[in-house]
Coordinates of C-alpha atoms and ligand atoms in Angstrom, one line a residue:
M251 CA -0.1 -0.1 -0.1
T252 CA 1.3 3.3 -0.7
T253 CA 1.2 6.3 1.8
P254 CA -0.7 9.3 0.4
T255 CA 1.4 12.3 0.0
D256 CA 1.4 15.1 2.4
Y257 CA 1.1 18.0 0.6
H258 CA 0.9 20.4 3.5
P259 CA 4.6 21.9 3.0
M260 CA 3.3 22.8 -0.9
W261 CA 0.2 24.6 0.8
D262 CA 2.6 26.4 3.3
E263 CA 4.7 27.4 0.8
L264 CA 1.9 29.1 -1.2
G265 CA 0.8 30.8 1.8
L266 CA -2.5 29.0 2.4
D267 CA -4.2 28.9 5.1
L268 CA -3.8 25.3 6.4
P269 CA -6.6 25.3 9.1
S270 CA -9.1 26.5 6.8
H271 CA -7.6 24.7 3.7
D272 CA -8.1 21.2 5.6
A273 CA -11.5 22.2 6.4
L274 CA -12.6 23.0 2.8
L275 CA -11.1 19.7 1.5
A276 CA -13.2 18.0 4.2
A277 CA -16.1 19.6 3.4
V278 CA -15.8 18.9 -0.5
G279 CA -14.6 15.2 0.1
S280 CA -17.7 14.6 2.1
L281 CA -19.5 16.5 -0.5
Y282 CA -18.2 14.2 -3.3
A283 CA -18.8 11.0 -1.2
D284 CA -22.1 12.0 -0.7
A285 CA -22.9 13.0 -4.0
Y286 CA -20.9 10.7 -6.4
L287 CA -19.7 7.7 -4.6
T288 CA -22.9 6.8 -3.7
Q289 CA -24.4 6.6 -7.4
T290 CA -24.9 3.1 -9.0
N291 CA -24.2 1.8 -12.6
R292 CA -21.4 4.4 -13.2
P293 CA -19.6 3.9 -16.2
Q294 CA -15.8 2.3 -15.3
A295 CA -13.9 5.3 -16.8
M296 CA -15.3 7.6 -14.4
S297 CA -12.6 6.4 -12.0
Y298 CA -10.3 8.6 -14.0
L299 CA -12.4 11.8 -12.5
D300 CA -12.8 10.4 -9.1
F301 CA -8.9 10.3 -9.0
V302 CA -8.6 13.8 -10.5
L303 CA -10.7 15.1 -7.9
S304 CA -9.1 13.1 -5.1
E305 CA -6.0 15.2 -5.9
V306 CA -7.8 18.5 -7.4
H307 CA -5.7 20.3 -5.2
G308 CA -2.7 17.7 -4.8
L309 CA -0.9 16.4 -7.7
R310 CA -2.7 18.8 -10.2
I311 CA -1.3 21.9 -8.0
K312 CA 1.9 20.0 -7.7
E313 CA 2.2 19.9 -11.6
L314 CA 1.4 23.4 -11.5
H315 CA 4.0 24.2 -9.4
D316 CA 7.1 22.1 -10.7
F317 CA 6.0 23.7 -14.3
R318 CA 6.1 27.0 -12.4
A319 CA 9.6 26.1 -11.1
A320 CA 10.8 25.3 -14.5
G321 CA 10.0 28.6 -16.0
G322 CA 6.1 28.3 -17.0
K323 CA 3.5 30.4 -16.4
V324 CA 0.0 29.8 -15.1
V325 CA -3.1 32.0 -16.1
G326 CA -6.2 31.5 -14.1
T327 CA -9.5 32.8 -15.8
F328 CA -13.0 32.6 -14.6
C329 CA -14.9 32.8 -17.9
L330 CA -15.4 31.4 -21.3
Y331 CA -14.6 34.7 -23.1
V332 CA -10.6 34.2 -22.4
P333 CA -9.3 32.0 -25.3
E334 CA -7.2 28.9 -23.8
E335 CA -5.6 28.6 -27.2
I336 CA -3.9 32.0 -26.7
I337 CA -2.4 31.4 -23.9
R338 CA -1.3 28.2 -24.6
A339 CA 0.3 29.2 -27.8
A340 CA 2.4 31.7 -25.5
G341 CA 4.0 28.4 -23.5
G342 CA 1.2 29.4 -20.7
W343 CA -1.2 26.8 -19.0
S344 CA -4.6 27.7 -18.1
V345 CA -6.7 26.9 -15.2
G346 CA -10.2 27.7 -14.2
L347 CA -10.2 29.3 -10.7
C348 CA -12.0 28.0 -7.7
A349 CA -15.7 29.6 -7.4
G350 CA -18.0 26.9 -6.7
A351 CA -18.4 26.7 -2.8
E352 CA -19.3 28.8 -0.1
F353 CA -16.1 29.9 1.6
G354 CA -15.0 33.1 2.8
L355 CA -18.0 35.0 2.9
E356 CA -17.2 37.2 5.7
E357 CA -14.0 38.3 4.0
A358 CA -15.4 38.6 0.5
E359 CA -18.1 40.6 2.2
R360 CA -15.5 43.1 3.3
I361 CA -14.8 44.1 0.2
I362 CA -17.7 43.5 -2.5
P363 CA -21.8 44.3 -1.6
R364 CA -23.4 41.6 0.2
N365 CA -26.1 41.2 -2.9
T366 CA -23.4 39.8 -5.0
C367 CA -23.9 36.2 -6.8
A368 CA -22.5 33.4 -4.8
L369 CA -19.9 32.7 -7.8
I370 CA -18.2 35.8 -7.7
K371 CA -18.5 36.0 -3.5
S372 CA -16.7 32.2 -3.7
F373 CA -13.5 33.4 -5.8
V374 CA -13.4 36.8 -3.8
G375 CA -13.9 34.8 -0.4
F376 CA -11.3 31.9 -1.6
K377 CA -8.7 34.2 -2.2
L378 CA -9.0 36.4 1.1
A379 CA -9.2 33.6 3.3
R380 CA -6.3 31.9 1.4
V381 CA -7.7 28.5 0.5
C382 CA -7.3 28.5 -3.3
P383 CA -4.0 26.8 -4.3
Y384 CA -5.1 27.8 -8.2
I385 CA -4.8 31.6 -7.5
A386 CA -1.5 30.9 -5.8
E387 CA -0.2 29.4 -8.4
S388 CA -1.5 31.5 -10.9
D389 CA 1.1 34.4 -12.4
L390 CA -1.8 36.1 -14.0
V391 CA -5.2 36.5 -13.5
V392 CA -7.2 37.2 -16.9
G393 CA -10.7 38.7 -15.8
E394 CA -13.3 40.0 -18.3
T395 CA -16.2 42.6 -18.1
T396 CA -19.1 40.5 -18.8
C397 CA -21.3 41.3 -15.8
D398 CA -21.1 44.3 -13.5
G399 CA -20.5 42.2 -10.6
K400 CA -17.5 40.6 -12.1
K401 CA -16.3 44.3 -13.4
K402 CA -16.1 45.6 -9.8
A403 CA -14.7 42.3 -8.5
Y404 CA -11.5 42.2 -10.6
E405 CA -11.4 45.8 -9.5
A406 CA -10.6 44.9 -5.7
L407 CA -8.7 41.7 -6.9
A408 CA -6.2 44.2 -8.8
D409 CA -5.2 45.2 -5.4
L410 CA -4.1 41.7 -4.4
H411 CA -3.3 39.9 -7.7
N412 CA -1.6 40.6 -10.8
V413 CA -5.0 41.1 -13.0
H414 CA -5.4 41.7 -16.7
V415 CA -9.0 42.5 -17.9
L416 CA -10.1 41.7 -21.3
E417 CA -13.1 44.0 -22.3
L418 CA -16.1 42.6 -23.7
P419 CA -18.4 44.3 -26.0
Q420 CA -22.4 43.5 -25.4
M421 CA -23.5 43.4 -29.0
K422 CA -22.5 41.0 -31.7
R423 CA -22.2 43.4 -34.7
P424 CA -19.3 43.7 -37.0
Q425 CA -17.9 46.7 -35.2
D426 CA -18.2 44.8 -32.0
L427 CA -16.1 41.7 -33.5
A428 CA -13.3 44.1 -34.4
F429 CA -13.5 45.5 -30.9
F430 CA -13.1 42.1 -29.3
R431 CA -10.5 41.0 -32.0
R432 CA -8.4 44.0 -31.0
E433 CA -9.0 43.2 -27.0
L434 CA -7.0 39.8 -28.2
D435 CA -4.2 41.3 -29.7
D436 CA -3.7 43.1 -26.4
L437 CA -4.2 39.6 -24.3
R438 CA -1.7 38.0 -26.6
A439 CA 1.1 40.9 -25.8
R440 CA 0.1 40.9 -22.3
L441 CA 0.7 36.6 -22.6
E442 CA 3.9 37.3 -24.5
E443 CA 5.2 39.5 -22.1
L444 CA 4.7 37.4 -19.0
T445 CA 6.1 34.2 -20.5
G446 CA 8.9 35.7 -22.6
K447 CA 7.4 33.4 -25.6
Q448 CA 5.9 34.6 -29.2
V449 CA 2.8 33.4 -30.2
T450 CA 3.7 31.8 -33.7
A451 CA 1.5 30.2 -36.6
D452 CA 2.6 26.9 -35.2
S453 CA 2.2 27.3 -31.6
L454 CA -1.1 28.6 -32.2
R455 CA -2.3 25.9 -34.8
A456 CA -1.1 23.4 -32.2
A457 CA -2.9 24.9 -29.6
I458 CA -6.2 25.3 -31.7
K459 CA -5.9 21.6 -32.5
E460 CA -5.4 20.3 -29.1
V461 CA -8.4 22.8 -27.4
N462 CA -10.7 21.4 -30.4
D463 CA -9.6 17.7 -29.6
K464 CA -10.5 18.4 -25.8
R465 CA -14.1 19.5 -27.1
R466 CA -14.5 17.0 -29.5
A467 CA -14.2 14.4 -26.8
L468 CA -16.7 16.5 -24.7
Q469 CA -19.0 16.5 -27.7
R470 CA -18.8 12.5 -27.7
I471 CA -19.9 12.3 -24.4
A472 CA -22.6 15.1 -24.6
A473 CA -23.9 12.8 -28.0
A474 CA -24.3 9.7 -26.2
R475 CA -26.5 11.4 -23.4
A476 CA -29.3 11.7 -26.1
A477 CA -29.8 8.0 -25.8
T478 CA -32.5 6.2 -23.6
P479 CA -31.3 5.1 -20.8
A480 CA -28.9 7.6 -20.3
P481 CA -25.4 6.3 -20.1
I482 CA -24.3 8.3 -17.9
S483 CA -25.7 10.4 -15.1
G484 CA -25.8 14.3 -15.2
K485 CA -23.6 14.6 -12.2
D486 CA -21.0 12.5 -13.5
A487 CA -21.1 14.3 -17.2
L488 CA -21.3 17.6 -15.3
L489 CA -17.8 16.9 -13.6
A490 CA -16.0 16.0 -16.8
T491 CA -16.8 19.5 -18.0
Q492 CA -16.0 21.1 -14.8
V493 CA -12.6 19.1 -14.7
A494 CA -11.8 20.6 -18.2
F495 CA -11.0 23.6 -16.7
Y496 CA -8.2 22.2 -14.6
D497 CA -6.5 19.1 -16.2
D498 CA -3.8 18.8 -18.3
V499 CA -5.3 18.8 -21.9
P500 CA -4.0 15.9 -23.7
R501 CA -4.2 13.8 -20.7
F502 CA -8.0 15.0 -20.0
T503 CA -8.9 14.6 -24.1
G504 CA -7.6 10.9 -23.6
A505 CA -9.2 10.2 -20.7
M506 CA -12.3 11.9 -22.0
N507 CA -12.2 9.6 -25.4
A508 CA -12.0 6.3 -23.3
L509 CA -15.0 7.7 -21.4
A510 CA -17.0 8.5 -24.5
D511 CA -16.0 4.8 -26.0
E512 CA -17.6 3.2 -23.1
L513 CA -20.7 5.4 -23.0
E514 CA -20.9 4.8 -27.0
A515 CA -20.6 0.8 -25.9
R516 CA -23.1 1.1 -23.5
V517 CA -25.8 2.8 -26.0
A518 CA -25.4 0.0 -28.2
E519 CA -26.1 -2.5 -25.6
G520 CA -28.8 -0.5 -23.7
I521 CA -26.8 -0.1 -20.5
G522 CA -27.9 2.9 -18.8
A523 CA -26.7 4.9 -15.5
M524 CA -30.8 5.3 -14.4
P525 CA -33.8 3.6 -15.5
A526 CA -34.9 4.1 -19.0
D527 CA -38.2 5.7 -17.7
A528 CA -36.2 8.4 -15.3
P529 CA -37.6 11.7 -16.1
R530 CA -35.0 13.7 -18.5
V531 CA -34.5 17.1 -17.5
L532 CA -32.2 19.9 -19.3
I533 CA -30.6 22.1 -17.5
T534 CA -29.8 26.0 -18.4
G535 CA -28.6 28.9 -16.8
T536 CA -25.6 30.2 -14.8
P537 CA -22.1 28.1 -14.9
M538 CA -21.8 25.2 -12.1
A539 CA -18.2 25.7 -11.0
L540 CA -16.2 22.7 -8.8
P541 CA -17.7 21.9 -6.6
N542 CA -21.4 23.0 -7.5
W543 CA -23.2 19.6 -7.9
K544 CA -26.2 20.8 -6.0
L545 CA -28.9 20.9 -8.5
H546 CA -27.8 17.4 -10.2
D547 CA -27.6 15.8 -7.1
V548 CA -31.3 17.0 -5.8
I549 CA -32.7 16.1 -9.6
E550 CA -30.9 12.8 -9.7
K551 CA -31.6 12.0 -6.1
A552 CA -35.4 12.4 -6.8
G553 CA -35.1 9.8 -9.7
G554 CA -34.3 12.3 -12.4
V555 CA -31.5 12.3 -14.8
V556 CA -30.0 15.2 -16.7
V557 CA -29.3 14.9 -20.0
G558 CA -27.5 18.2 -21.2
E559 CA -26.4 21.5 -19.6
E560 CA -26.7 24.4 -21.5
M561 CA -24.5 26.6 -19.4
C562 CA -20.8 27.6 -19.8
T563 CA -20.0 24.5 -17.6
G564 CA -21.9 22.4 -20.3
S565 CA -22.5 22.8 -24.0
R566 CA -21.5 26.6 -24.5
Y567 CA -18.3 25.0 -23.6
Y568 CA -17.8 22.6 -25.9
D569 CA -20.4 22.9 -28.8
K570 CA -18.6 25.2 -31.0
L571 CA -14.8 24.6 -32.1
V572 CA -11.9 27.4 -33.8
P573 CA -11.9 26.4 -37.4
E574 CA -8.5 25.1 -38.5
T575 CA -7.8 26.4 -41.4
G576 CA -6.2 29.5 -40.7
E577 CA -2.7 29.9 -41.7
T578 CA -1.0 32.9 -40.6
V579 CA -1.2 34.0 -36.8
E580 CA -3.5 37.0 -37.7
E581 CA -5.8 34.4 -39.5
M582 CA -6.3 32.4 -36.7
L583 CA -6.9 35.3 -34.2
D584 CA -9.7 36.1 -36.5
A585 CA -11.2 33.0 -36.1
I586 CA -10.9 32.3 -32.2
A587 CA -12.5 36.1 -32.0
A588 CA -15.3 34.9 -34.0
K589 CA -15.7 31.9 -32.3
Y590 CA -15.5 33.2 -28.8
L591 CA -18.1 36.2 -29.3
D592 CA -20.3 33.7 -30.9
I593 CA -20.6 32.3 -27.2
N594 CA -24.4 33.0 -26.2
C595 CA -23.7 34.7 -22.8
A596 CA -26.8 36.5 -21.1
C597 CA -24.5 39.3 -20.9
F598 CA -25.2 40.0 -24.5
T599 CA -28.1 41.7 -26.3
P600 CA -29.9 40.5 -28.1
N601 CA -29.2 37.0 -26.8
R602 CA -31.8 34.9 -29.1
G603 CA -29.1 32.7 -29.7
R604 CA -29.4 31.1 -26.3
I605 CA -33.0 30.2 -26.4
D606 CA -32.3 28.5 -29.8
D607 CA -29.6 26.6 -28.4
I608 CA -31.7 25.6 -25.5
M609 CA -35.0 24.6 -27.7
R610 CA -32.4 22.5 -30.3
M611 CA -30.9 20.9 -27.0
A612 CA -34.1 20.1 -25.6
R613 CA -35.1 18.4 -28.9
D614 CA -31.8 16.7 -29.4
L615 CA -31.8 15.1 -26.0
K616 CA -35.3 14.1 -25.8
A617 CA -35.8 16.1 -22.7
D618 CA -39.0 15.6 -21.0
G619 CA -38.6 19.2 -19.3
I620 CA -36.4 22.2 -18.7
I621 CA -35.4 23.9 -15.4
D622 CA -34.0 27.1 -16.0
Y623 CA -31.3 28.0 -13.0
A624 CA -30.1 31.3 -12.2
L625 CA -27.6 32.2 -9.0
N626 CA -29.4 34.7 -6.7
F627 CA -28.5 38.2 -7.3
C628 CA -27.3 37.2 -11.3
A629 CA -29.5 39.9 -13.0
L630 CA -28.5 39.0 -16.5
Y631 CA -29.7 35.4 -16.2
E632 CA -32.8 36.1 -14.0
A633 CA -33.9 38.2 -16.8
E634 CA -33.5 35.8 -19.4
T635 CA -35.5 33.8 -17.5
F636 CA -38.7 35.1 -19.1
N637 CA -37.7 34.5 -22.5
V638 CA -36.8 31.0 -21.7
E639 CA -40.2 30.3 -20.0
K640 CA -42.1 31.5 -23.0
A641 CA -40.1 30.0 -25.4
A642 CA -40.5 26.4 -23.5
R643 CA -44.2 27.0 -23.0
E644 CA -44.6 27.1 -26.7
A645 CA -42.5 24.5 -27.7
G646 CA -44.4 22.6 -25.3
F647 CA -41.8 21.9 -22.7
P648 CA -42.5 21.7 -18.9
V649 CA -40.5 24.4 -17.3
L650 CA -39.4 25.1 -13.7
S651 CA -37.2 28.3 -12.8
I652 CA -35.1 28.0 -9.8
Q653 CA -33.2 30.7 -8.3
T654 CA -30.5 29.6 -5.3
D655 CA -26.6 29.8 -4.0
Y656 CA -24.6 27.5 -3.1
S657 CA -26.0 27.0 0.6
A658 CA -27.6 24.0 1.6
E659 CA -30.4 26.3 3.8
D660 CA -33.0 25.7 0.8
L661 CA -32.4 22.3 0.3
G662 CA -35.4 20.7 1.5
Q663 CA -37.7 23.4 -0.3
L664 CA -35.7 22.8 -3.4
S665 CA -36.2 19.1 -3.3
T666 CA -39.9 19.8 -3.1
R667 CA -40.1 21.7 -6.0
V668 CA -37.8 19.3 -8.3
E669 CA -39.7 16.1 -7.0
A670 CA -43.3 18.2 -8.1
F671 CA -42.1 18.9 -10.9
L672 CA -40.3 15.5 -12.2
E673 CA -43.8 13.9 -11.2
M674 CA -45.6 16.2 -13.4
L675 CA -43.3 15.0 -16.2
Ligands
LIG745 S1 -19.6 33.4 -20.6 S2 -22.0 32.5 -17.9 S3 -18.7 32.2 -17.6 S4 -19.9 35.5 -17.6 S5 -23.8 34.3 -12.2 S6 -20.7 36.1 -12.4 S7 -22.9 36.7 -14.8 S8 -23.8 37.9 -11.7 S9 -21.0 33.5 -14.8 FE1 -20.3 33.8 -16.9 FE2 -18.7 34.3 -18.6 FE3 -21.0 34.8 -19.5 FE4 -20.3 32.0 -18.8 FE5 -21.8 37.7 -13.4 FE6 -24.3 35.9 -13.2 FE7 -22.6 35.9 -11.4 FE8 -22.0 35.2 -13.8

């Protein structure tokens, strides 16, 4: 038997608050055991993600640590609009930052308003409470001007960390695309300065291919979920997308293709993770950062199965690829700008594309109903709830709208509402 590695010296070197960090890991561990390890009929290939989760603040941080010790640079991000391809082409590694658990709330509320969404409070709280090794390992954090809460939070974060803010337009006209393209030039220059390496046609082409391969693997997993019975639980599929933001890219892609192989075989043999008559739910809304598994857990413990997520920890992350036809750096950056601006986040106006995506997914995945999910105080997604409900009703899909946060306080009420909804389906 091998003795587990003690990472405390590394966490200490990173300046983490060790007792608080131990408490966080214990809380996430028991959450994971309760939500994930109680499931039956899981695909065997999920053992990879179980292992990654068990080492999410251990082995993966050690890899980042070693990469930086050898001169590499790590770039932390919070949003889909920050192109991983450019970070990798400049020789950096991109990591999504911790933002999915309630921690350091009091500290966060000292510098941002109380009525801020849980995601923002979480990333600020994790930083201030010194429990996020990913931000501690980030040489630069790239933020964006997607919503007012984030804009102001990055301002506060810039007093504590090296931050670059990418300005995002709010419409998708040709002049907006041209503007975003120039922003990517600035980002590229900032990254080249950070890493000391140039973005070249070869490095950018390779990065586009690598990140597309990762998305292709996730697309295969998503496609398998259209089968009845669903070959994988929604919780497990959500975990795959959450881990995509953190893990080593080629290794993750290999593991996800192995998972997709297994799911395709399960579909051919009619093997499900859930019974064939489990009500099928599509979830849409604000992203669910690791370790936010709350809604999926409630739905699946009530007997439903989540068959898709129209969210940034779901289809918005993997459904579009950057064309691989560009020859020069400029052409490839044009293609990256166009692909990224095509993501349908509620920060854009108008945002009809998101509604079309939801309806297409609901049909393709044979959903019985749609759950629209917004974090409390997220004005953007709360506002789009009206459009989602209207379109769902017109298309004949029952819809339930939920506003919540990361706390366990409303779990009873949430379960009651979800159970009633599933019964109706
Ligand atoms: S591309 S969804 S990751 S902005 S929940 S912080 S919007 S108040 S997360 Fe998002 Fe990028 Fe859009 Fe995706 Fe603000 Fe709303 Fe909070 Fe949000």
